[in-house]
Amino acid sequence: ERLYRVSASTVGHGSGLYVLIFKDQSEARRIDRMRADFIANASHELRTPLASISGFIETLRGPARNDAAARDKFLQIMQNQTGRMARLIDDLLSLSRLEMKPYLRPGSRVDLTGTLKAVIDTLTPLAKDNGVVIEREFPDEPTEIPGDRDELFQVFENLVENACKYGQSGGRVVVSVTPGHDGPEPTVDVTVRDFGPGIAEEHIPRVTERFYRIDAESSRAQKGTGLGLAIVKHILTRHHGRLSIASEPGKGAAFTVHLPAN
Ligand code: ADP
């Protein structure tokens, strides 16, 4: 159902000629609804750990007042919950910062392969903890492309971290760089591939939506917020790039970032 606002204005005095201006309101309504959904989701995600913390405070002041073992356990849980809230707030702030300045600083350039190396170094301890080896399939030399270093760091950090967490069972993650093209325009394509359970076809178009998680339980266990890929998509749009996702369920997933080479 599409709704139009119709307004009429006269062209030429007394000519009787009217121009009708149709404004598509369905798009505005869709955006309003998305914003309302987003606020509802974000509030719910923040409320859940808060309710748990509040419950444990109650227990600690009441029945568990003199139980040292229970106290330690409950304090640990409360600390985990505050960590979860902090991660969520960090991601929400990232999204809002990206929305406030929708364009990149003109002329900024980044060493892509250097950034990828830094991401891999940062995530090697996490990979090790998960029994994953990260393999590099790109040259040692710097590769300069247009882009913001901090933002692209965040993109690759999210993708490699997801591959190490959700693709953990595959035991390895491969990060590769290849030349590509978007129509006639040359691109640099970075693929992060894992060999874990992969993603069923019906979920692929939806994993970049805010708060979309295939398995909320496993996302939570992996300290996920459900916002990582939404942030990735946002940053890539600003870079005139895009994300493509391929997966053969049971064999792994491949996330490819296509970025303009010049
Ligand atoms: P989260 O914070 O939950 O990790 P993301 O936006 O980063 O949120 O990812 C959304 C969901 O996509 C995840 O909860 C997970 O279900 C799925 N996902 C992401 N990466 C992978 C992957 N490499 N393999 C399988 N599933 C994945």
mmCIF file of C-alpha atoms and ligand atoms in Angstrom:
data_model
loop_
_atom_site.group_PDB
_atom_site.id
_atom_site.type_symbol
_atom_site.label_atom_id
_atom_site.label_comp_id
_atom_site.label_asym_id
_atom_site.label_seq_id
_atom_site.Cartn_x
_atom_site.Cartn_y
_atom_site.Cartn_z
ATOM 1 C CA GLU A 1 0.000 0.000 0.000
ATOM 2 C CA ARG A 2 1.548 3.280 -1.039
ATOM 3 C CA LEU A 3 0.442 6.614 0.319
ATOM 4 C CA TYR A 4 0.977 9.843 -1.537
ATOM 5 C CA ARG A 5 0.713 13.392 -0.360
ATOM 6 C CA VAL A 6 -0.785 15.406 -3.155
ATOM 7 C CA SER A 7 -0.299 19.133 -3.427
ATOM 8 C CA ALA A 8 -1.283 21.369 -6.248
ATOM 9 C CA SER A 9 0.170 24.673 -7.344
ATOM 10 C CA THR A 10 -0.865 26.985 -10.079
ATOM 11 C CA VAL A 11 1.508 27.570 -12.936
ATOM 12 C CA GLY A 12 0.920 30.811 -14.758
ATOM 13 C CA HIS A 13 -1.623 33.223 -13.410
ATOM 14 C CA GLY A 14 -5.142 32.117 -14.167
ATOM 15 C CA SER A 15 -3.973 29.665 -16.755
ATOM 16 C CA GLY A 16 -5.883 26.873 -15.066
ATOM 17 C CA LEU A 17 -2.846 24.671 -15.452
ATOM 18 C CA TYR A 18 -1.933 22.624 -12.436
ATOM 19 C CA VAL A 19 1.184 20.719 -11.554
ATOM 20 C CA LEU A 20 0.681 17.896 -9.144
ATOM 21 C CA ILE A 21 3.578 17.068 -6.860
ATOM 22 C CA PHE A 22 3.524 13.534 -5.582
ATOM 23 C CA LYS A 23 5.603 12.814 -2.569
ATOM 24 C CA ASP A 24 6.171 9.207 -1.779
ATOM 25 C CA GLN A 25 5.289 8.916 1.877
ATOM 26 C CA SER A 26 5.663 5.168 2.137
ATOM 27 C CA GLU A 27 9.458 5.554 2.301
ATOM 28 C CA ALA A 28 9.204 8.107 5.122
ATOM 29 C CA ARG A 29 6.834 5.812 6.995
ATOM 30 C CA ARG A 30 9.162 2.868 6.552
ATOM 31 C CA ILE A 31 12.071 4.856 7.994
ATOM 32 C CA ASP A 32 9.941 6.003 10.952
ATOM 33 C CA ARG A 33 8.959 2.421 11.640
ATOM 34 C CA MET A 34 12.579 1.248 11.408
ATOM 35 C CA ARG A 35 13.664 3.919 13.857
ATOM 36 C CA ALA A 36 10.924 2.961 16.314
ATOM 37 C CA ASP A 37 11.833 -0.746 15.986
ATOM 38 C CA PHE A 38 15.476 0.101 16.536
ATOM 39 C CA ILE A 39 14.805 2.046 19.726
ATOM 40 C CA ALA A 40 12.555 -0.744 21.002
ATOM 41 C CA ASN A 41 15.229 -3.367 20.257
ATOM 42 C CA ALA A 42 18.043 -1.323 21.785
ATOM 43 C CA SER A 43 16.015 -0.657 24.923
ATOM 44 C CA HIS A 44 15.157 -4.317 25.258
ATOM 45 C CA GLU A 45 18.794 -5.344 24.798
ATOM 46 C CA LEU A 46 19.872 -2.915 27.533
ATOM 47 C CA ARG A 47 16.986 -3.800 29.840
ATOM 48 C CA THR A 48 17.760 -7.527 29.886
ATOM 49 C CA PRO A 49 21.188 -7.309 31.591
ATOM 50 C CA LEU A 50 19.921 -4.496 33.796
ATOM 51 C CA ALA A 51 17.041 -6.674 35.036
ATOM 52 C CA SER A 52 19.479 -9.465 35.768
ATOM 53 C CA ILE A 53 21.817 -7.151 37.722
ATOM 54 C CA SER A 54 18.914 -5.746 39.666
ATOM 55 C CA GLY A 55 17.726 -9.273 40.523
ATOM 56 C CA PHE A 56 21.138 -10.287 41.819
ATOM 57 C CA ILE A 57 21.440 -7.149 43.962
ATOM 58 C CA GLU A 58 18.140 -8.083 45.540
ATOM 59 C CA THR A 59 19.368 -11.620 46.236
ATOM 60 C CA LEU A 60 22.673 -10.378 47.640
ATOM 61 C CA ARG A 61 20.912 -8.051 50.024
ATOM 62 C CA GLY A 62 18.448 -10.754 51.053
ATOM 63 C CA PRO A 63 18.773 -14.539 50.966
ATOM 64 C CA ALA A 64 22.453 -14.680 49.914
ATOM 65 C CA ARG A 65 23.583 -12.031 52.398
ATOM 66 C CA ASN A 66 25.850 -14.378 54.368
ATOM 67 C CA ASP A 67 26.756 -16.871 51.663
ATOM 68 C CA ALA A 68 30.316 -16.098 50.517
ATOM 69 C CA ALA A 69 30.367 -18.621 47.640
ATOM 70 C CA ALA A 70 27.073 -17.390 46.214
ATOM 71 C CA ARG A 71 28.255 -13.793 46.571
ATOM 72 C CA ASP A 72 31.364 -14.414 44.436
ATOM 73 C CA LYS A 73 29.364 -16.198 41.786
ATOM 74 C CA PHE A 74 26.679 -13.520 41.614
ATOM 75 C CA LEU A 75 29.216 -10.687 41.498
ATOM 76 C CA GLN A 76 30.912 -12.424 38.562
ATOM 77 C CA ILE A 77 27.598 -12.670 36.709
ATOM 78 C CA MET A 78 26.859 -9.013 37.436
ATOM 79 C CA GLN A 79 30.252 -8.036 36.098
ATOM 80 C CA ASN A 80 29.606 -10.010 32.887
ATOM 81 C CA GLN A 81 26.280 -8.258 32.481
ATOM 82 C CA THR A 82 27.825 -4.809 32.851
ATOM 83 C CA GLY A 83 30.378 -5.857 30.192
ATOM 84 C CA ARG A 84 27.501 -6.764 27.902
ATOM 85 C CA MET A 85 25.838 -3.399 28.450
ATOM 86 C CA ALA A 86 29.121 -1.585 27.810
ATOM 87 C CA ARG A 87 29.668 -3.427 24.502
ATOM 88 C CA LEU A 88 26.160 -2.617 23.413
ATOM 89 C CA ILE A 89 26.547 1.071 24.258
ATOM 90 C CA ASP A 90 29.888 1.174 22.381
ATOM 91 C CA ASP A 91 28.228 -0.306 19.286
ATOM 92 C CA LEU A 92 25.238 2.031 19.544
ATOM 93 C CA LEU A 93 27.607 4.992 19.796
ATOM 94 C CA SER A 94 29.554 3.745 16.754
ATOM 95 C CA LEU A 95 26.340 3.575 14.744
ATOM 96 C CA SER A 96 25.173 7.008 15.837
ATOM 97 C CA ARG A 97 28.584 8.555 15.124
ATOM 98 C CA LEU A 98 28.480 7.039 11.619
ATOM 99 C CA GLU A 99 25.004 8.414 11.064
ATOM 100 C CA MET A 100 25.971 11.894 12.230
ATOM 101 C CA LYS A 101 28.752 12.271 9.704
ATOM 102 C CA PRO A 102 27.578 10.348 6.675
ATOM 103 C CA TYR A 103 30.513 11.260 4.433
ATOM 104 C CA LEU A 104 34.168 10.343 4.643
ATOM 105 C CA ARG A 105 36.820 13.004 5.006
ATOM 106 C CA PRO A 106 37.727 13.676 1.347
ATOM 107 C CA GLY A 107 41.154 12.557 0.238
ATOM 108 C CA SER A 108 41.778 10.139 3.125
ATOM 109 C CA ARG A 109 43.808 7.082 2.186
ATOM 110 C CA VAL A 110 44.659 3.866 3.966
ATOM 111 C CA ASP A 111 47.235 1.098 3.727
ATOM 112 C CA LEU A 112 44.849 -1.846 3.312
ATOM 113 C CA THR A 113 47.308 -4.705 3.778
ATOM 114 C CA GLY A 114 48.914 -2.939 6.772
ATOM 115 C CA THR A 115 45.457 -2.563 8.329
ATOM 116 C CA LEU A 116 44.686 -6.247 7.735
ATOM 117 C CA LYS A 117 47.970 -7.245 9.384
ATOM 118 C CA ALA A 118 47.133 -5.078 12.409
ATOM 119 C CA VAL A 119 43.652 -6.642 12.648
ATOM 120 C CA ILE A 120 45.124 -10.154 12.515
ATOM 121 C CA ASP A 121 47.704 -9.281 15.210
ATOM 122 C CA THR A 122 44.946 -7.903 17.428
ATOM 123 C CA LEU A 123 42.772 -10.986 17.037
ATOM 124 C CA THR A 124 45.464 -13.682 17.217
ATOM 125 C CA PRO A 125 44.975 -14.175 21.001
ATOM 126 C CA LEU A 126 41.189 -14.599 20.537
ATOM 127 C CA ALA A 127 41.792 -16.996 17.622
ATOM 128 C CA LYS A 128 44.190 -19.029 19.776
ATOM 129 C CA ASP A 129 41.655 -19.233 22.603
ATOM 130 C CA ASN A 130 39.136 -20.565 20.073
ATOM 131 C CA GLY A 131 41.588 -23.062 18.573
ATOM 132 C CA VAL A 132 41.682 -21.156 15.269
ATOM 133 C CA VAL A 133 44.695 -20.317 13.097
ATOM 134 C CA ILE A 134 44.410 -17.162 10.965
ATOM 135 C CA GLU A 135 46.118 -17.512 7.574
ATOM 136 C CA ARG A 136 47.234 -14.566 5.427
ATOM 137 C CA GLU A 137 46.880 -14.689 1.668
ATOM 138 C CA PHE A 138 48.035 -11.222 0.684
ATOM 139 C CA PRO A 139 51.374 -9.592 -0.065
ATOM 140 C CA ASP A 140 53.594 -7.971 2.538
ATOM 141 C CA GLU A 141 53.839 -4.675 0.652
ATOM 142 C CA PRO A 142 51.530 -1.795 1.557
ATOM 143 C CA THR A 143 48.449 -1.420 -0.676
ATOM 144 C CA GLU A 144 47.047 2.121 -0.669
ATOM 145 C CA ILE A 145 43.371 2.737 -1.352
ATOM 146 C CA PRO A 146 40.949 5.569 -0.538
ATOM 147 C CA GLY A 147 39.426 5.133 2.915
ATOM 148 C CA ASP A 148 39.482 5.743 6.620
ATOM 149 C CA ARG A 149 41.903 3.556 8.547
ATOM 150 C CA ASP A 150 39.955 3.366 11.826
ATOM 151 C CA GLU A 151 36.697 2.579 10.078
ATOM 152 C CA LEU A 152 38.159 -0.119 7.841
ATOM 153 C CA PHE A 153 39.978 -1.577 10.842
ATOM 154 C CA GLN A 154 36.563 -1.908 12.481
ATOM 155 C CA VAL A 155 35.124 -3.621 9.378
ATOM 156 C CA PHE A 156 37.839 -6.276 9.181
ATOM 157 C CA GLU A 157 37.988 -6.699 12.944
ATOM 158 C CA ASN A 158 34.269 -7.511 12.967
ATOM 159 C CA LEU A 159 34.541 -9.982 10.091
ATOM 160 C CA VAL A 160 37.644 -11.788 11.354
ATOM 161 C CA GLU A 161 36.255 -11.879 14.887
ATOM 162 C CA ASN A 162 32.958 -13.387 13.657
ATOM 163 C CA ALA A 163 34.885 -15.961 11.602
ATOM 164 C CA CYS A 164 36.927 -16.960 14.683
ATOM 165 C CA LYS A 165 33.824 -17.144 16.879
ATOM 166 C CA TYR A 166 31.101 -18.613 14.693
ATOM 167 C CA GLY A 167 33.442 -20.579 12.415
ATOM 168 C CA GLN A 168 35.513 -21.849 15.326
ATOM 169 C CA SER A 169 34.868 -25.537 14.512
ATOM 170 C CA GLY A 170 36.633 -25.119 11.150
ATOM 171 C CA GLY A 171 39.941 -24.497 12.937
ATOM 172 C CA ARG A 172 41.192 -21.920 10.452
ATOM 173 C CA VAL A 173 40.301 -18.558 8.983
ATOM 174 C CA VAL A 174 41.781 -17.285 5.721
ATOM 175 C CA VAL A 175 42.097 -13.579 4.918
ATOM 176 C CA SER A 176 42.845 -12.935 1.246
ATOM 177 C CA VAL A 177 43.087 -9.894 -1.038
ATOM 178 C CA THR A 178 42.370 -10.048 -4.774
ATOM 179 C CA PRO A 179 41.792 -7.482 -7.502
ATOM 180 C CA GLY A 180 38.210 -7.235 -8.758
ATOM 181 C CA HIS A 181 35.832 -4.830 -10.471
ATOM 182 C CA ASP A 182 32.455 -3.233 -9.957
ATOM 183 C CA GLY A 183 31.219 -2.693 -13.498
ATOM 184 C CA PRO A 184 34.131 -0.907 -15.181
ATOM 185 C CA GLU A 185 35.586 0.360 -11.878
ATOM 186 C CA PRO A 186 38.540 -1.543 -10.404
ATOM 187 C CA THR A 187 38.110 -2.775 -6.830
ATOM 188 C CA VAL A 188 40.196 -4.418 -4.173
ATOM 189 C CA ASP A 189 38.361 -7.401 -2.700
ATOM 190 C CA VAL A 190 39.119 -8.694 0.773
ATOM 191 C CA THR A 191 37.673 -12.096 1.663
ATOM 192 C CA VAL A 192 37.436 -13.480 5.179
ATOM 193 C CA ARG A 193 36.689 -17.182 4.933
ATOM 194 C CA ASP A 194 35.941 -19.690 7.649
ATOM 195 C CA PHE A 195 35.237 -23.410 7.597
ATOM 196 C CA GLY A 196 32.596 -23.599 10.317
ATOM 197 C CA PRO A 197 28.847 -24.289 10.055
ATOM 198 C CA GLY A 198 28.233 -21.485 7.546
ATOM 199 C CA ILE A 199 24.958 -19.618 7.114
ATOM 200 C CA ALA A 200 21.716 -21.020 5.674
ATOM 201 C CA GLU A 201 20.558 -19.230 2.532
ATOM 202 C CA GLU A 202 17.476 -17.646 4.114
ATOM 203 C CA HIS A 203 19.575 -15.895 6.765
ATOM 204 C CA ILE A 204 22.187 -14.443 4.388
ATOM 205 C CA PRO A 205 20.225 -11.322 3.319
ATOM 206 C CA ARG A 206 19.288 -10.605 6.928
ATOM 207 C CA VAL A 207 22.534 -10.953 8.925
ATOM 208 C CA THR A 208 23.489 -7.320 8.290
ATOM 209 C CA GLU A 209 20.241 -6.060 9.862
ATOM 210 C CA ARG A 210 20.571 -4.445 13.265
ATOM 211 C CA PHE A 211 20.103 -6.961 16.088
ATOM 212 C CA TYR A 212 19.584 -9.865 13.667
ATOM 213 C CA ARG A 213 21.141 -13.013 15.067
ATOM 214 C CA ILE A 214 20.710 -16.506 13.719
ATOM 215 C CA ASP A 215 21.101 -18.018 17.148
ATOM 216 C CA ALA A 216 20.671 -15.456 19.925
ATOM 217 C CA GLU A 217 22.014 -17.882 22.519
ATOM 218 C CA SER A 218 25.291 -18.488 20.682
ATOM 219 C CA SER A 219 25.669 -14.789 19.837
ATOM 220 C CA ARG A 220 25.285 -13.951 23.509
ATOM 221 C CA ALA A 221 27.724 -16.689 24.518
ATOM 222 C CA GLN A 222 30.181 -15.160 22.017
ATOM 223 C CA LYS A 223 29.694 -11.709 23.515
ATOM 224 C CA GLY A 224 27.869 -10.510 20.400
ATOM 225 C CA THR A 225 25.588 -7.495 20.286
ATOM 226 C CA GLY A 226 23.919 -8.203 16.937
ATOM 227 C CA LEU A 227 25.185 -4.857 15.634
ATOM 228 C CA GLY A 228 28.585 -5.845 14.213
ATOM 229 C CA LEU A 229 27.546 -6.506 10.625
ATOM 230 C CA ALA A 230 25.165 -3.521 10.598
ATOM 231 C CA ILE A 231 28.158 -1.324 11.452
ATOM 232 C CA VAL A 232 30.214 -3.054 8.736
ATOM 233 C CA LYS A 233 27.543 -2.346 6.137
ATOM 234 C CA HIS A 234 27.257 1.285 7.215
ATOM 235 C CA ILE A 235 31.004 1.883 6.941
ATOM 236 C CA LEU A 236 31.205 0.199 3.531
ATOM 237 C CA THR A 237 28.411 2.368 2.152
ATOM 238 C CA ARG A 238 30.402 5.458 3.154
ATOM 239 C CA HIS A 239 33.368 3.991 1.279
ATOM 240 C CA HIS A 240 31.276 3.359 -1.859
ATOM 241 C CA GLY A 241 32.002 -0.291 -1.262
ATOM 242 C CA ARG A 242 29.816 -3.288 -0.541
ATOM 243 C CA LEU A 243 29.722 -6.616 1.250
ATOM 244 C CA SER A 244 28.922 -9.940 -0.354
ATOM 245 C CA ILE A 245 28.309 -13.127 1.587
ATOM 246 C CA ALA A 246 28.620 -16.662 0.267
ATOM 247 C CA SER A 247 28.115 -19.839 2.216
ATOM 248 C CA GLU A 248 27.727 -23.518 1.776
ATOM 249 C CA PRO A 249 26.067 -24.677 4.994
ATOM 250 C CA GLY A 250 28.268 -27.145 6.820
ATOM 251 C CA LYS A 251 31.359 -26.012 4.941
ATOM 252 C CA GLY A 252 31.820 -22.433 6.067
ATOM 253 C CA ALA A 253 31.142 -18.837 5.156
ATOM 254 C CA ALA A 254 32.983 -16.234 3.088
ATOM 255 C CA PHE A 255 32.464 -12.510 3.638
ATOM 256 C CA THR A 256 33.914 -10.373 0.821
ATOM 257 C CA VAL A 257 34.436 -6.629 1.085
ATOM 258 C CA HIS A 258 34.625 -4.854 -2.297
ATOM 259 C CA LEU A 259 36.322 -1.452 -2.087
ATOM 260 C CA PRO A 260 37.086 1.019 -4.892
ATOM 261 C CA ALA A 261 40.781 0.724 -5.787
ATOM 262 C CA ASN A 262 41.139 4.389 -6.795
HETATM 263 P P1 ADP B 1 26.922 -10.538 16.671
HETATM 264 O O1 ADP B 1 27.272 -9.427 17.573
HETATM 265 O O2 ADP B 1 25.766 -11.360 17.132
HETATM 266 O O3 ADP B 1 28.110 -11.362 16.284
HETATM 267 P P2 ADP B 1 26.865 -9.624 13.901
HETATM 268 O O4 ADP B 1 26.059 -8.518 13.323
HETATM 269 O O5 ADP B 1 28.346 -9.518 13.848
HETATM 270 O O6 ADP B 1 26.338 -9.782 15.393
HETATM 271 O O7 ADP B 1 26.419 -10.981 13.209
HETATM 272 C C1 ADP B 1 25.034 -11.273 13.106
HETATM 273 C C2 ADP B 1 24.810 -12.785 13.124
HETATM 274 O O8 ADP B 1 25.319 -13.360 11.915
HETATM 275 C C3 ADP B 1 25.536 -13.511 14.238
HETATM 276 O O9 ADP B 1 24.794 -13.493 15.446
HETATM 277 C C4 ADP B 1 25.657 -14.912 13.677
HETATM 278 O O10 ADP B 1 24.443 -15.613 13.901
HETATM 279 C C5 ADP B 1 25.793 -14.680 12.150
HETATM 280 N N1 ADP B 1 27.189 -14.779 11.671
HETATM 281 C C6 ADP B 1 28.064 -13.769 11.500
HETATM 282 N N2 ADP B 1 29.247 -14.205 11.023
HETATM 283 C C7 ADP B 1 29.122 -15.544 10.876
HETATM 284 C C8 ADP B 1 29.996 -16.605 10.417
HETATM 285 N N3 ADP B 1 31.257 -16.349 10.014
HETATM 286 N N4 ADP B 1 29.500 -17.878 10.401
HETATM 287 C C9 ADP B 1 28.235 -18.141 10.804
HETATM 288 N N5 ADP B 1 27.367 -17.197 11.249
HETATM 289 C C10 ADP B 1 27.793 -15.916 11.297
#
